[in-house]
mmCIF file of C-alpha atoms and ligand atoms in Angstrom:
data_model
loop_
_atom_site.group_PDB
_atom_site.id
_atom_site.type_symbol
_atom_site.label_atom_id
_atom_site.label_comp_id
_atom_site.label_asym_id
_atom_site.label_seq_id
_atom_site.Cartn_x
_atom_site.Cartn_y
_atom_site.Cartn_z
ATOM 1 C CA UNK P 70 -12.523 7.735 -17.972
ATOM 2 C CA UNK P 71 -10.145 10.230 -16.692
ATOM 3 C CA UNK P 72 -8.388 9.755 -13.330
ATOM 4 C CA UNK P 73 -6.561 11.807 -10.660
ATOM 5 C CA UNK P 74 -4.225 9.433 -8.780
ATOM 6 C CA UNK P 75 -2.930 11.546 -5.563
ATOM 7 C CA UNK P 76 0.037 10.161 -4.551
ATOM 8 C CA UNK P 77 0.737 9.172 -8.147
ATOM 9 C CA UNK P 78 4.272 9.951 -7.745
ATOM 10 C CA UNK P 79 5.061 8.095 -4.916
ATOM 11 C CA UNK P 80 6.155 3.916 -5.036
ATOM 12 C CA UNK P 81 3.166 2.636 -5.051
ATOM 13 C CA UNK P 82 0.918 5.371 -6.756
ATOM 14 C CA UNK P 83 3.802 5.203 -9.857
ATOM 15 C CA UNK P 84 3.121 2.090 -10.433
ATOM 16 C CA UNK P 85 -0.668 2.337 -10.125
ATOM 17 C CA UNK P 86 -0.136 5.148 -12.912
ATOM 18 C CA UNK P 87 1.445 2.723 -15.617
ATOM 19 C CA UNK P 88 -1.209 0.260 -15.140
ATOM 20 C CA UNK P 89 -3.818 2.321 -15.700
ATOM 21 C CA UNK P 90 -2.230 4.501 -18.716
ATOM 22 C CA UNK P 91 -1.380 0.982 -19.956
ATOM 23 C CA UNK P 92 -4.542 -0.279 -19.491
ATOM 24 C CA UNK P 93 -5.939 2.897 -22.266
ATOM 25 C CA UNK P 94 -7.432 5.007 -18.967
ATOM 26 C CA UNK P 95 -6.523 8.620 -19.081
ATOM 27 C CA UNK P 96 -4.376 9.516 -15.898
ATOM 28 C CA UNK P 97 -3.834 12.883 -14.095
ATOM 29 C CA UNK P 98 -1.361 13.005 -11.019
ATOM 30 C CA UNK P 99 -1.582 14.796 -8.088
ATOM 31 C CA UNK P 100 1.133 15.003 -5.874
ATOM 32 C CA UNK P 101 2.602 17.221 -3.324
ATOM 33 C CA UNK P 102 6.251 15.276 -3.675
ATOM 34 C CA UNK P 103 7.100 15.745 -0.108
ATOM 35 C CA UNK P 104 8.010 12.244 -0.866
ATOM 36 C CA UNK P 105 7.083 11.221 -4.509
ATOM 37 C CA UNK P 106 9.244 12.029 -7.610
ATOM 38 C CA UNK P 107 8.530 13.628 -10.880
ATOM 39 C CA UNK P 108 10.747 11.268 -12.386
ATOM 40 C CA UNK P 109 8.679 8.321 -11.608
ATOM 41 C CA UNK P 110 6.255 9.505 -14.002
ATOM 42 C CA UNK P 111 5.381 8.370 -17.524
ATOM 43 C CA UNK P 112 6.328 10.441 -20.220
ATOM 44 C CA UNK P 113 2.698 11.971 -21.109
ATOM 45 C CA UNK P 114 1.025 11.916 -17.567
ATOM 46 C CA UNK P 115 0.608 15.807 -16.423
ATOM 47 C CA UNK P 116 1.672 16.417 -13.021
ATOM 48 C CA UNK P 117 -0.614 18.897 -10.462
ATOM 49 C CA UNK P 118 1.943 19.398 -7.496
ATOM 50 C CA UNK P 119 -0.362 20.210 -4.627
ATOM 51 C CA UNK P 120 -1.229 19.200 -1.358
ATOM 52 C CA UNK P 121 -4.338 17.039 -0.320
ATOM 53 C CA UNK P 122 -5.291 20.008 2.236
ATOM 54 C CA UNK P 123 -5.914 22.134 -0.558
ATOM 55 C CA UNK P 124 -9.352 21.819 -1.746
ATOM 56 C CA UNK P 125 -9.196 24.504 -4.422
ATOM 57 C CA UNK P 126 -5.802 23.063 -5.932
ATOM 58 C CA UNK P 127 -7.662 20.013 -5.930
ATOM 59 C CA UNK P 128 -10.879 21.596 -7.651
ATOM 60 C CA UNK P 129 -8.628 23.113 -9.807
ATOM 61 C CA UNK P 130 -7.133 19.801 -11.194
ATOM 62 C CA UNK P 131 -10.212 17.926 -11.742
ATOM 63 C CA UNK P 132 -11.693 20.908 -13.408
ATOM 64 C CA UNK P 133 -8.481 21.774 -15.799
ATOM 65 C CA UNK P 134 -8.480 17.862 -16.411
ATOM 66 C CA UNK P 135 -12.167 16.638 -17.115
ATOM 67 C CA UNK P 136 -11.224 14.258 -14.332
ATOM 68 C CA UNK P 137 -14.183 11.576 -13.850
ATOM 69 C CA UNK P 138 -12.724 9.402 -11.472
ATOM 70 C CA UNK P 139 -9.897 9.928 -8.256
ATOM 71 C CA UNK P 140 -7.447 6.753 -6.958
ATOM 72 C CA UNK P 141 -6.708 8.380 -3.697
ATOM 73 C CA UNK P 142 -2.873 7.081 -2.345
ATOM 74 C CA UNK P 143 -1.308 9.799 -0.938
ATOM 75 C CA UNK P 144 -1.276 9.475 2.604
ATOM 76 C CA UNK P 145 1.119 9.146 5.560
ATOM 77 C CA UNK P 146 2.124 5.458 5.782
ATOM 78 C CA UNK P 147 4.799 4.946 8.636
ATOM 79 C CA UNK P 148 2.943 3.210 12.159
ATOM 80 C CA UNK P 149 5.987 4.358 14.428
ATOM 81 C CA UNK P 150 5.703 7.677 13.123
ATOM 82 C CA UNK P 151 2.129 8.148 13.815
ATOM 83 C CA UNK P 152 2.270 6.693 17.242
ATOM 84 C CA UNK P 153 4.985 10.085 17.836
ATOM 85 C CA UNK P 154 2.763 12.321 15.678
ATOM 86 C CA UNK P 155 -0.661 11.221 15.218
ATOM 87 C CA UNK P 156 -2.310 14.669 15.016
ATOM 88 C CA UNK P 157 -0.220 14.766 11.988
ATOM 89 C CA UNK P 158 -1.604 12.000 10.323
ATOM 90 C CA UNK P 159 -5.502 12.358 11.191
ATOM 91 C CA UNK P 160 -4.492 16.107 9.466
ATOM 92 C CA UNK P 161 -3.302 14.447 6.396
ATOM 93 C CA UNK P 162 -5.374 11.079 5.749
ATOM 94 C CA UNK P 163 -8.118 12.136 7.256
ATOM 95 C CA UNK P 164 -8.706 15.613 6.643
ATOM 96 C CA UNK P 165 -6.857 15.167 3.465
ATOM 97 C CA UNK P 166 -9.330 12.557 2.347
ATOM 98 C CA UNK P 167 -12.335 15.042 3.872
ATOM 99 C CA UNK P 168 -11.172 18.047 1.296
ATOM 100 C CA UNK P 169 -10.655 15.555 -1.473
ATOM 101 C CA UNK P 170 -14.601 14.219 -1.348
ATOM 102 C CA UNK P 171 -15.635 17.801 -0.567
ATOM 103 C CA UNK P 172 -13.687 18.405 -4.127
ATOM 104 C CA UNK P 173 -15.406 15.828 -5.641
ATOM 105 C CA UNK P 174 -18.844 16.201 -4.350
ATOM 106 C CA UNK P 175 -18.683 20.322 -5.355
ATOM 107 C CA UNK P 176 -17.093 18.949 -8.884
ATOM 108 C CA UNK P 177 -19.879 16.202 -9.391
ATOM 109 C CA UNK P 178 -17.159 13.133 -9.372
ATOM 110 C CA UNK P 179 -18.269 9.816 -8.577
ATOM 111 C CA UNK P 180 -15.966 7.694 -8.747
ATOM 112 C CA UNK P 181 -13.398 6.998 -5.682
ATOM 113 C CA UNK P 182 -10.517 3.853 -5.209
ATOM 114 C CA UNK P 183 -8.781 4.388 -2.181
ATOM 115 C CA UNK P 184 -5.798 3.085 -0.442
ATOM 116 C CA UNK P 185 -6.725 1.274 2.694
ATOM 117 C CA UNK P 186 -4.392 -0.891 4.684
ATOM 118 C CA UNK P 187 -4.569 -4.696 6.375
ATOM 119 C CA UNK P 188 -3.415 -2.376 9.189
ATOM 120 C CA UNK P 189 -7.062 -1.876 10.143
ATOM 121 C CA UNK P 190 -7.061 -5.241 11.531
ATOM 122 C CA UNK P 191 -4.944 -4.799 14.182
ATOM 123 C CA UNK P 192 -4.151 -8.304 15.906
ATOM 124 C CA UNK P 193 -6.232 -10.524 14.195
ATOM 125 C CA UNK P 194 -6.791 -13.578 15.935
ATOM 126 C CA UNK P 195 -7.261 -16.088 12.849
ATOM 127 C CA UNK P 196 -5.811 -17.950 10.108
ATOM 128 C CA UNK P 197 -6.908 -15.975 6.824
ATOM 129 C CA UNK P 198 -8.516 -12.533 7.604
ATOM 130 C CA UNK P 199 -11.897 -11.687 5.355
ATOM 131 C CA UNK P 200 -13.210 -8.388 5.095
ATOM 132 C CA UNK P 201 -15.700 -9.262 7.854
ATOM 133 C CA UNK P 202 -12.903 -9.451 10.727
ATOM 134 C CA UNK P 203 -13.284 -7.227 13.141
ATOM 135 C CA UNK P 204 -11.116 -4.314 12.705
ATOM 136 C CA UNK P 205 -9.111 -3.292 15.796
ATOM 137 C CA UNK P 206 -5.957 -0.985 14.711
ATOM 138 C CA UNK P 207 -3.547 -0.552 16.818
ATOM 139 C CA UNK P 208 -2.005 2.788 15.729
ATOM 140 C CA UNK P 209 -2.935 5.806 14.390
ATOM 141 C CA UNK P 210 -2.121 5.207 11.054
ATOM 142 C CA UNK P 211 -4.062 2.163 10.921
ATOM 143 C CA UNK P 212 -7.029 4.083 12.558
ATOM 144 C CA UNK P 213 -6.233 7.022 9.893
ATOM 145 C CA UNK P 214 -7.175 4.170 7.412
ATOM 146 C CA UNK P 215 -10.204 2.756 9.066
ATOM 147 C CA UNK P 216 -11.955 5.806 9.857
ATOM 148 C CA UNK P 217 -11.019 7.179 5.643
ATOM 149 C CA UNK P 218 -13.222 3.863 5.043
ATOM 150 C CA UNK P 219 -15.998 4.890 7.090
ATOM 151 C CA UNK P 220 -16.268 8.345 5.567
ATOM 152 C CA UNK P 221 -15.897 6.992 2.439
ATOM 153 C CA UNK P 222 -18.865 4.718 3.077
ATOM 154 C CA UNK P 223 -20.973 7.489 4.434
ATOM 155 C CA UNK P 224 -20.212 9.326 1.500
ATOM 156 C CA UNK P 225 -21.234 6.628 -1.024
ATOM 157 C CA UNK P 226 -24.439 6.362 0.813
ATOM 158 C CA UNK P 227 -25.350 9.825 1.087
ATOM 159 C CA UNK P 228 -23.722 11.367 -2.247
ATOM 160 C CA UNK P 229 -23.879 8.341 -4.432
ATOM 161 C CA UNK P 230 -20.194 7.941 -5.000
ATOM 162 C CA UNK P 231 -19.201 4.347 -5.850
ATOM 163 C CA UNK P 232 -15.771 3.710 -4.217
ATOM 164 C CA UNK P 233 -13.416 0.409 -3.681
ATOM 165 C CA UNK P 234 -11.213 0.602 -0.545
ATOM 166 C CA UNK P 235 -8.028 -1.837 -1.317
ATOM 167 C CA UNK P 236 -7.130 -3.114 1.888
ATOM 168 C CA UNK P 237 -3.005 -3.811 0.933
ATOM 169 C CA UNK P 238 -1.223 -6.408 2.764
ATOM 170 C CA UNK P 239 2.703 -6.281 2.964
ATOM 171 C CA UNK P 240 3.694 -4.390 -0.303
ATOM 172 C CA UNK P 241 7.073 -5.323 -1.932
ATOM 173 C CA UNK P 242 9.269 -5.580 -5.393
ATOM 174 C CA UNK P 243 9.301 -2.890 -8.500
ATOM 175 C CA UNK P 244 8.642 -2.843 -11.885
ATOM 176 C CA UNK P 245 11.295 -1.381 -12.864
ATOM 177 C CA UNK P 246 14.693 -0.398 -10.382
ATOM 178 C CA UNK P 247 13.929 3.243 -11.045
ATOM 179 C CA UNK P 248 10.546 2.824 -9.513
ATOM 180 C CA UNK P 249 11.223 0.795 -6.271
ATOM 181 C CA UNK P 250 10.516 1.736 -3.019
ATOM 182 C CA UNK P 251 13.459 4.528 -1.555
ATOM 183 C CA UNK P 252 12.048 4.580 2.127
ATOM 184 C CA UNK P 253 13.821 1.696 4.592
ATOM 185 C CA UNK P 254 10.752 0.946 6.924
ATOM 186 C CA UNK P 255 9.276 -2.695 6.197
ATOM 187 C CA UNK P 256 11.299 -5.951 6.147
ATOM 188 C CA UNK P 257 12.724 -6.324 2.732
ATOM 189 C CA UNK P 258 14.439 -2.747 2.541
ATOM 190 C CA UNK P 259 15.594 -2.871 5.821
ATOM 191 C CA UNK P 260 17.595 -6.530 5.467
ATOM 192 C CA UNK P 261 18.828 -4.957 1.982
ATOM 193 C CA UNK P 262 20.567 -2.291 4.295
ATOM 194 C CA UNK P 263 21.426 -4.042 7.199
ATOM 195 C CA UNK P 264 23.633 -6.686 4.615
ATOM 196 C CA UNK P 265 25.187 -3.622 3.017
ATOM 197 C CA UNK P 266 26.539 -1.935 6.055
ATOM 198 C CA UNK P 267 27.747 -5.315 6.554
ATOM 199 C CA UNK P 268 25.505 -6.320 9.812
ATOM 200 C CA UNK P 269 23.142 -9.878 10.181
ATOM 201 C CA UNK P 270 19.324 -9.179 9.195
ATOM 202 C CA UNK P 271 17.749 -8.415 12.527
ATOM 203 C CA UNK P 272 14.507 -11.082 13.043
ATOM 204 C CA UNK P 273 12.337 -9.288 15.688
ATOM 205 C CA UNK P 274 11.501 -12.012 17.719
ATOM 206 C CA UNK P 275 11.111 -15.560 17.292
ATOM 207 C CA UNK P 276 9.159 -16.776 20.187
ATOM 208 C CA UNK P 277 5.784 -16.827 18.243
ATOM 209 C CA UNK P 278 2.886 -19.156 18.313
ATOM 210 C CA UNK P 279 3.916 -19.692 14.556
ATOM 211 C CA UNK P 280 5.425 -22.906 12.754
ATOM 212 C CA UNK P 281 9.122 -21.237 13.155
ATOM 213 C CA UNK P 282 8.270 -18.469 15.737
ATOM 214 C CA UNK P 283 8.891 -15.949 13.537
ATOM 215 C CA UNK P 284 5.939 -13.298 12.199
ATOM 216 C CA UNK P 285 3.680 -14.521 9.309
ATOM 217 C CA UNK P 286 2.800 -12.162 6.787
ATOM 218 C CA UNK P 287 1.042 -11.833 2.952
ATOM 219 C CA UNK P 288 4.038 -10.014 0.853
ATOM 220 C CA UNK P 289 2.402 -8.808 -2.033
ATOM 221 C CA UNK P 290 4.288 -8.023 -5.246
ATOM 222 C CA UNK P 291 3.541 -4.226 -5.870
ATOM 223 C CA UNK P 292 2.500 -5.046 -9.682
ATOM 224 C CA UNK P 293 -0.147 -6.884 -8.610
ATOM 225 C CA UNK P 294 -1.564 -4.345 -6.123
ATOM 226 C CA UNK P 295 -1.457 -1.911 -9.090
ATOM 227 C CA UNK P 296 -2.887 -4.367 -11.623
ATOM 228 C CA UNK P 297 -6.018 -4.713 -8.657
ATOM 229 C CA UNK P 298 -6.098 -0.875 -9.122
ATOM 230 C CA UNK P 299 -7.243 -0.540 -12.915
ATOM 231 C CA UNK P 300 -9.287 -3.606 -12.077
ATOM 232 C CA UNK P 301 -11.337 -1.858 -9.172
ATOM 233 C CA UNK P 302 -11.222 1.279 -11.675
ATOM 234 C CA UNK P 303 -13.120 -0.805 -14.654
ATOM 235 C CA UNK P 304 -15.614 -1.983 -11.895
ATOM 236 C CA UNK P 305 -16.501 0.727 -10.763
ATOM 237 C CA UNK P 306 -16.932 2.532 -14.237
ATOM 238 C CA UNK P 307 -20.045 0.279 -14.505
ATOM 239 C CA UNK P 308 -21.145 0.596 -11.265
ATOM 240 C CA UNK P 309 -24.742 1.366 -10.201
ATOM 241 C CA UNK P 310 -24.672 4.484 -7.870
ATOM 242 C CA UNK P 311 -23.423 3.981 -4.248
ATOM 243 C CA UNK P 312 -21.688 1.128 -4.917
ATOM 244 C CA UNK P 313 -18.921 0.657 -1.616
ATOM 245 C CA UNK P 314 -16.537 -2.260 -2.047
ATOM 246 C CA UNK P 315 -13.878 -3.185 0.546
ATOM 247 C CA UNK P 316 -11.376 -5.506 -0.790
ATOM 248 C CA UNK P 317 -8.019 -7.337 0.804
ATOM 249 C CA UNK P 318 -5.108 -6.991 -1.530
ATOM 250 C CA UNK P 319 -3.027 -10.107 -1.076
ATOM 251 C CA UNK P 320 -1.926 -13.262 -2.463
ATOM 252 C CA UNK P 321 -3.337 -15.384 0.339
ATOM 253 C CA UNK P 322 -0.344 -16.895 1.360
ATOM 254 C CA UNK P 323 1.806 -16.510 4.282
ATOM 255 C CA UNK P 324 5.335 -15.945 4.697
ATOM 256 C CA UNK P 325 7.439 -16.458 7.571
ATOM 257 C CA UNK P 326 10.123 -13.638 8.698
ATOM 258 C CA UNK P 327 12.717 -16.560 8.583
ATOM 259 C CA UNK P 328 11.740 -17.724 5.125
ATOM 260 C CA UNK P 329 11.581 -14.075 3.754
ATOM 261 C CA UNK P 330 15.272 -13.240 5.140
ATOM 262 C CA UNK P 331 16.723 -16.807 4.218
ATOM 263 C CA UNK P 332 15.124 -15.973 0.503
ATOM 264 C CA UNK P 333 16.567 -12.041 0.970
ATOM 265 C CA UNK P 334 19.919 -13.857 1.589
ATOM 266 C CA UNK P 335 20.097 -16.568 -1.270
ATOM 267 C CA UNK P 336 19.172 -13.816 -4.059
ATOM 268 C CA UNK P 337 21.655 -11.579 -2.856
ATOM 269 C CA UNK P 338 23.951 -14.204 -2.767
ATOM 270 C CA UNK P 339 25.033 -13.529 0.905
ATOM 271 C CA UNK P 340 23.847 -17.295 2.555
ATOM 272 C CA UNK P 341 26.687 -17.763 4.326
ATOM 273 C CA UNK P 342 25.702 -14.844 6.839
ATOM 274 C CA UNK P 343 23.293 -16.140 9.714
ATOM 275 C CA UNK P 344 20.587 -13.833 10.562
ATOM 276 C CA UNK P 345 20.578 -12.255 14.064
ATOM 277 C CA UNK P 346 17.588 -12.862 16.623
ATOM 278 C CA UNK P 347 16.921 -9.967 18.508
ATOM 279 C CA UNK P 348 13.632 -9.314 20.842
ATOM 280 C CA UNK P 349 9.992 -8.492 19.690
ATOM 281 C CA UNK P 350 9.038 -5.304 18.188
ATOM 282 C CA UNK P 351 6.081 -4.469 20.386
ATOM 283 C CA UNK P 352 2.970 -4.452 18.712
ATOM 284 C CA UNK P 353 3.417 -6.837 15.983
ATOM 285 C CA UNK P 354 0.720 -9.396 15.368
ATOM 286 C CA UNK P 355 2.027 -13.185 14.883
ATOM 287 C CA UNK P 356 0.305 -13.771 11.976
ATOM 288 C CA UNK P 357 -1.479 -11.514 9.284
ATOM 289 C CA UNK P 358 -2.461 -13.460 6.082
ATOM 290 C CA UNK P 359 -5.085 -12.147 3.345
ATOM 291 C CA UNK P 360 -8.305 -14.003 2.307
ATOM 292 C CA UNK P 361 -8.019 -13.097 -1.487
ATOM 293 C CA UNK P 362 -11.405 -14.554 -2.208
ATOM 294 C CA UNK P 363 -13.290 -11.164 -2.312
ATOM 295 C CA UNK P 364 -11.144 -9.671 -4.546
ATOM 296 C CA UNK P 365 -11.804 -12.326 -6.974
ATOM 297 C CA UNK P 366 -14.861 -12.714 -6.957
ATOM 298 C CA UNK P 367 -15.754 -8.799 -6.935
ATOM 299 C CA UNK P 368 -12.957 -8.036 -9.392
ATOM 300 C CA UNK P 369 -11.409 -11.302 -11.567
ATOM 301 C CA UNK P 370 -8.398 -10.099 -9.890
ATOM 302 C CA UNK P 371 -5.858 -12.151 -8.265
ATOM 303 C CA UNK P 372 -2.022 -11.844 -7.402
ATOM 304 C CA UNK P 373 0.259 -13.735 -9.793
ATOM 305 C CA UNK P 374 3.633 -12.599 -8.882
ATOM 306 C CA UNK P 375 5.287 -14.873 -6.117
ATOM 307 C CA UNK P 376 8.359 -14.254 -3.679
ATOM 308 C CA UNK P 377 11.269 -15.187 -6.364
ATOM 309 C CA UNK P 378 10.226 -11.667 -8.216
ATOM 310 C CA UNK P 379 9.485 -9.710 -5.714
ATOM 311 C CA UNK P 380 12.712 -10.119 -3.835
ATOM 312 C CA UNK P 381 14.943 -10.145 -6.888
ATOM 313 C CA UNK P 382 13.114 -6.545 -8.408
ATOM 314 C CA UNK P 383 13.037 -5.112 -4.665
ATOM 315 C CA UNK P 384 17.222 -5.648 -4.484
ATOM 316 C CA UNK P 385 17.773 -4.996 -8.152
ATOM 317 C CA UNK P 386 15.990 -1.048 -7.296
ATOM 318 C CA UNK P 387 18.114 -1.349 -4.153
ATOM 319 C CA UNK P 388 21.086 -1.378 -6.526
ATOM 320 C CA UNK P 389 20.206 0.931 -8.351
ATOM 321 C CA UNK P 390 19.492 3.352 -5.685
ATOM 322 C CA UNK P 391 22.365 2.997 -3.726
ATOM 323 C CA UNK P 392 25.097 1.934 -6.478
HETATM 324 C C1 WQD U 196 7.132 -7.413 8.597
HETATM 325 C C2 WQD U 196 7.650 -8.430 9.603
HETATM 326 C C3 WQD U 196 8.538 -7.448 11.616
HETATM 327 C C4 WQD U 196 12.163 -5.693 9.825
HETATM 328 C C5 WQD U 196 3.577 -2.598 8.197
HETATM 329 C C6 WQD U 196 2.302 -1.874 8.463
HETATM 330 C C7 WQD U 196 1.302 -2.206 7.404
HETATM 331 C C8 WQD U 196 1.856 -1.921 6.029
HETATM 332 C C9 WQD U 196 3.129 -2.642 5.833
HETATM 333 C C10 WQD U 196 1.524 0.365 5.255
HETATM 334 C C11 WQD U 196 7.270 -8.081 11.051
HETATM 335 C C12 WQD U 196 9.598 -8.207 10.855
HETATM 336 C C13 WQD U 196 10.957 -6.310 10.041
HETATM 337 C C14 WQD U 196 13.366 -6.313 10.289
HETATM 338 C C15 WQD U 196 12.036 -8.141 11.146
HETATM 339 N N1 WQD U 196 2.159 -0.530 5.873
HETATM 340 N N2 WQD U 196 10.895 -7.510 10.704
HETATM 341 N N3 WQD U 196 13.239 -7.519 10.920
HETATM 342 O O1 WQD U 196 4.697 -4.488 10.361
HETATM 343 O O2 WQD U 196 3.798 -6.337 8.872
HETATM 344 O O3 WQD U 196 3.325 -3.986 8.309
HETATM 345 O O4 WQD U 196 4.026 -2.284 6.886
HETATM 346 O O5 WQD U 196 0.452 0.390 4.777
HETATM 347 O O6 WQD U 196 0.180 -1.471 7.619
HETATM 348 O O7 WQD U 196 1.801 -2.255 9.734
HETATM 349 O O8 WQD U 196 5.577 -4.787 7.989
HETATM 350 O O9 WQD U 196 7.748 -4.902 6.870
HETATM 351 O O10 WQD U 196 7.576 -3.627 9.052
HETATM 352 O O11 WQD U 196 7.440 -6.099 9.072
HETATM 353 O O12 WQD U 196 12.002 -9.206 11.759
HETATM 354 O O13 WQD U 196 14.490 -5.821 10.131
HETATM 355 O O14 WQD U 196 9.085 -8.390 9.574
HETATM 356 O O15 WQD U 196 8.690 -7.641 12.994
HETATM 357 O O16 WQD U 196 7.001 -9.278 11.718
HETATM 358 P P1 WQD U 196 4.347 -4.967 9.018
HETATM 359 P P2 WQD U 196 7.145 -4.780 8.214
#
């Protein structure tokens, strides 16, 4: 098959790229690189810069291409941004995900993975969250996600398409240093800048109805979410028509805030600094920890890189990004 990856520039969509050239699938990107880099790229994988508002770009690229099959991942992705400009991100994710399956529909393509988010959840109120928890977002990104799932769904029902939406949990780590993650917004990056200017890691709260207080999460190494990529891809391939899969992308274990910093601290060597309790960040759930069963069962996939790697590649890119 031949793919479009949007986004396929970007940290996570790069690496999504390799696995799937590696894996023999021809790959097209599609990227606007408002924050993605051409360099990120494969030597061998074109490149279609163009925005996912622009339905005749996006024509144009599956046309030019003989593109059979679209990994959609460029979107938006910051929650405190799209609390301040939500508009914003129902115009790109949402609409953005509209024109692509308008592009797809008019170009006869069937096949759709998309990037969905364990942000849909929200809150959840248990101890491993399935696929059948109720999904409750609690910011406009997150509902950017869930309501891309629902059109997705109607569109698999009413068009035929067969689609996988990858529900990621907390994303970390890098194949390679050039293709880590350059934006500082979830835990790992921002300890990794907080040592170098010299300050304590900040731990946003540790009053929690958790086994240290601290926020439990399911840090995910980002080779395995891309290795669950080409797997949903060869699923779908076979597919009957209308198939509509929605799959958590985690390892199924959960990770303290205090064990992730302590960890952050020993592989960059800096134990001797004590990390700094500060107060909550408001909205964050205590505890938000994949069931990984679907996934396996649906795709033979499961997660096999663990904390050690993703730490250690995450602050080996940091290196390299910031000398
Ligand atoms: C993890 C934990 C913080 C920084 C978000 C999105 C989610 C997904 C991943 C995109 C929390 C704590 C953080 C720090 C800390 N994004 N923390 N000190 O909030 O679980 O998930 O990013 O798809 O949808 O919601 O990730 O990395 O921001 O925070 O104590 O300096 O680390 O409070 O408990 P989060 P995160």
């Amino acid at each position: 098959m031949s793919w479009l990856v949007t986004g396929g520039a970007g940290y996570i969509g790069a690496h999504v790229v390799r696995a799937l050239a590696d894996g023999g699938e021809h790959v097209v990107v599609y990227d606007d690189l408002s924050t993605g880099s051409a360099d990120r790229l494969p030597e061998g994988v074109p490149l279609v810069v163009g925005s996912v508002l622009d339905g005749a770009a996006l024509e144009g690229a599956i046309r030019d291409h003989a593109v059979t099959g679209v990994v959609h991942i460029a979107a938006k992705k910051q929650v405190g941004e799209s609390v301040e400009r939500p508009l914003h991100y129902y115009r790109e994710n949402v609409t953005g995900l509209q024109t692509l399956l308008e592009a797809m529909t008019a170009t006869g393509v069937g096949r759709l993975v998309f990037s969905s988010s364990a942000a849909v959840y929200g809150m959840p109120d248990v101890d491993l969250v399935t696929e059948d928890t109720p999904c409750l977002p609690m910011s406009p990104y997150g509902e950017t996600k869930l309501v891309g799932e629902w059109l997705i769904g109607a569109a698999a029902r009413a068009h035929g398409i067969r689609a996988a939406c990858l529900r990621y949990f907390n994303v970390a780590g890098a194949a390679a240093p050039e293709l880590s993650d350059a934006g500082v917004f979830n835990l790992v990056p921002m300890v990794f800048e907080r040592l170098e200017s010299g300050d304590a890691p900040a731990v946003f709260g540790d009053d929690y109805a958790t086994p240290d207080g601290t926020c439990v999460r399911d840090y995910i190494h980002v080779l395995d979410v891309a290795s669950a990529h080409l797997a949903a891809a060869r699923r779908l391939a076979d597919a009957p028509e209308g198939t509509s899969l929605t799959l958590n992308i985690g390892r199924g274990e959960g990770s303290s805030v205090r064990e992730m910093v302590d960890l952050i601290l020993k592989v960059t060597g800096k134990q001797d600094i004590a990390p700094h309790v500060t107060g909550r960040r408001p909205g964050d759930p205590a505890r938000v920890v994949a069931s990984a069963d679907r996934a396996r069962e649906e795709l033979g996939w499961s997660a096999r890189h663990g904390l050690d790697a993703m730490i250690d590649s995450a602050w080996q890119g940091w290196r390299h990004r910031r000398g």
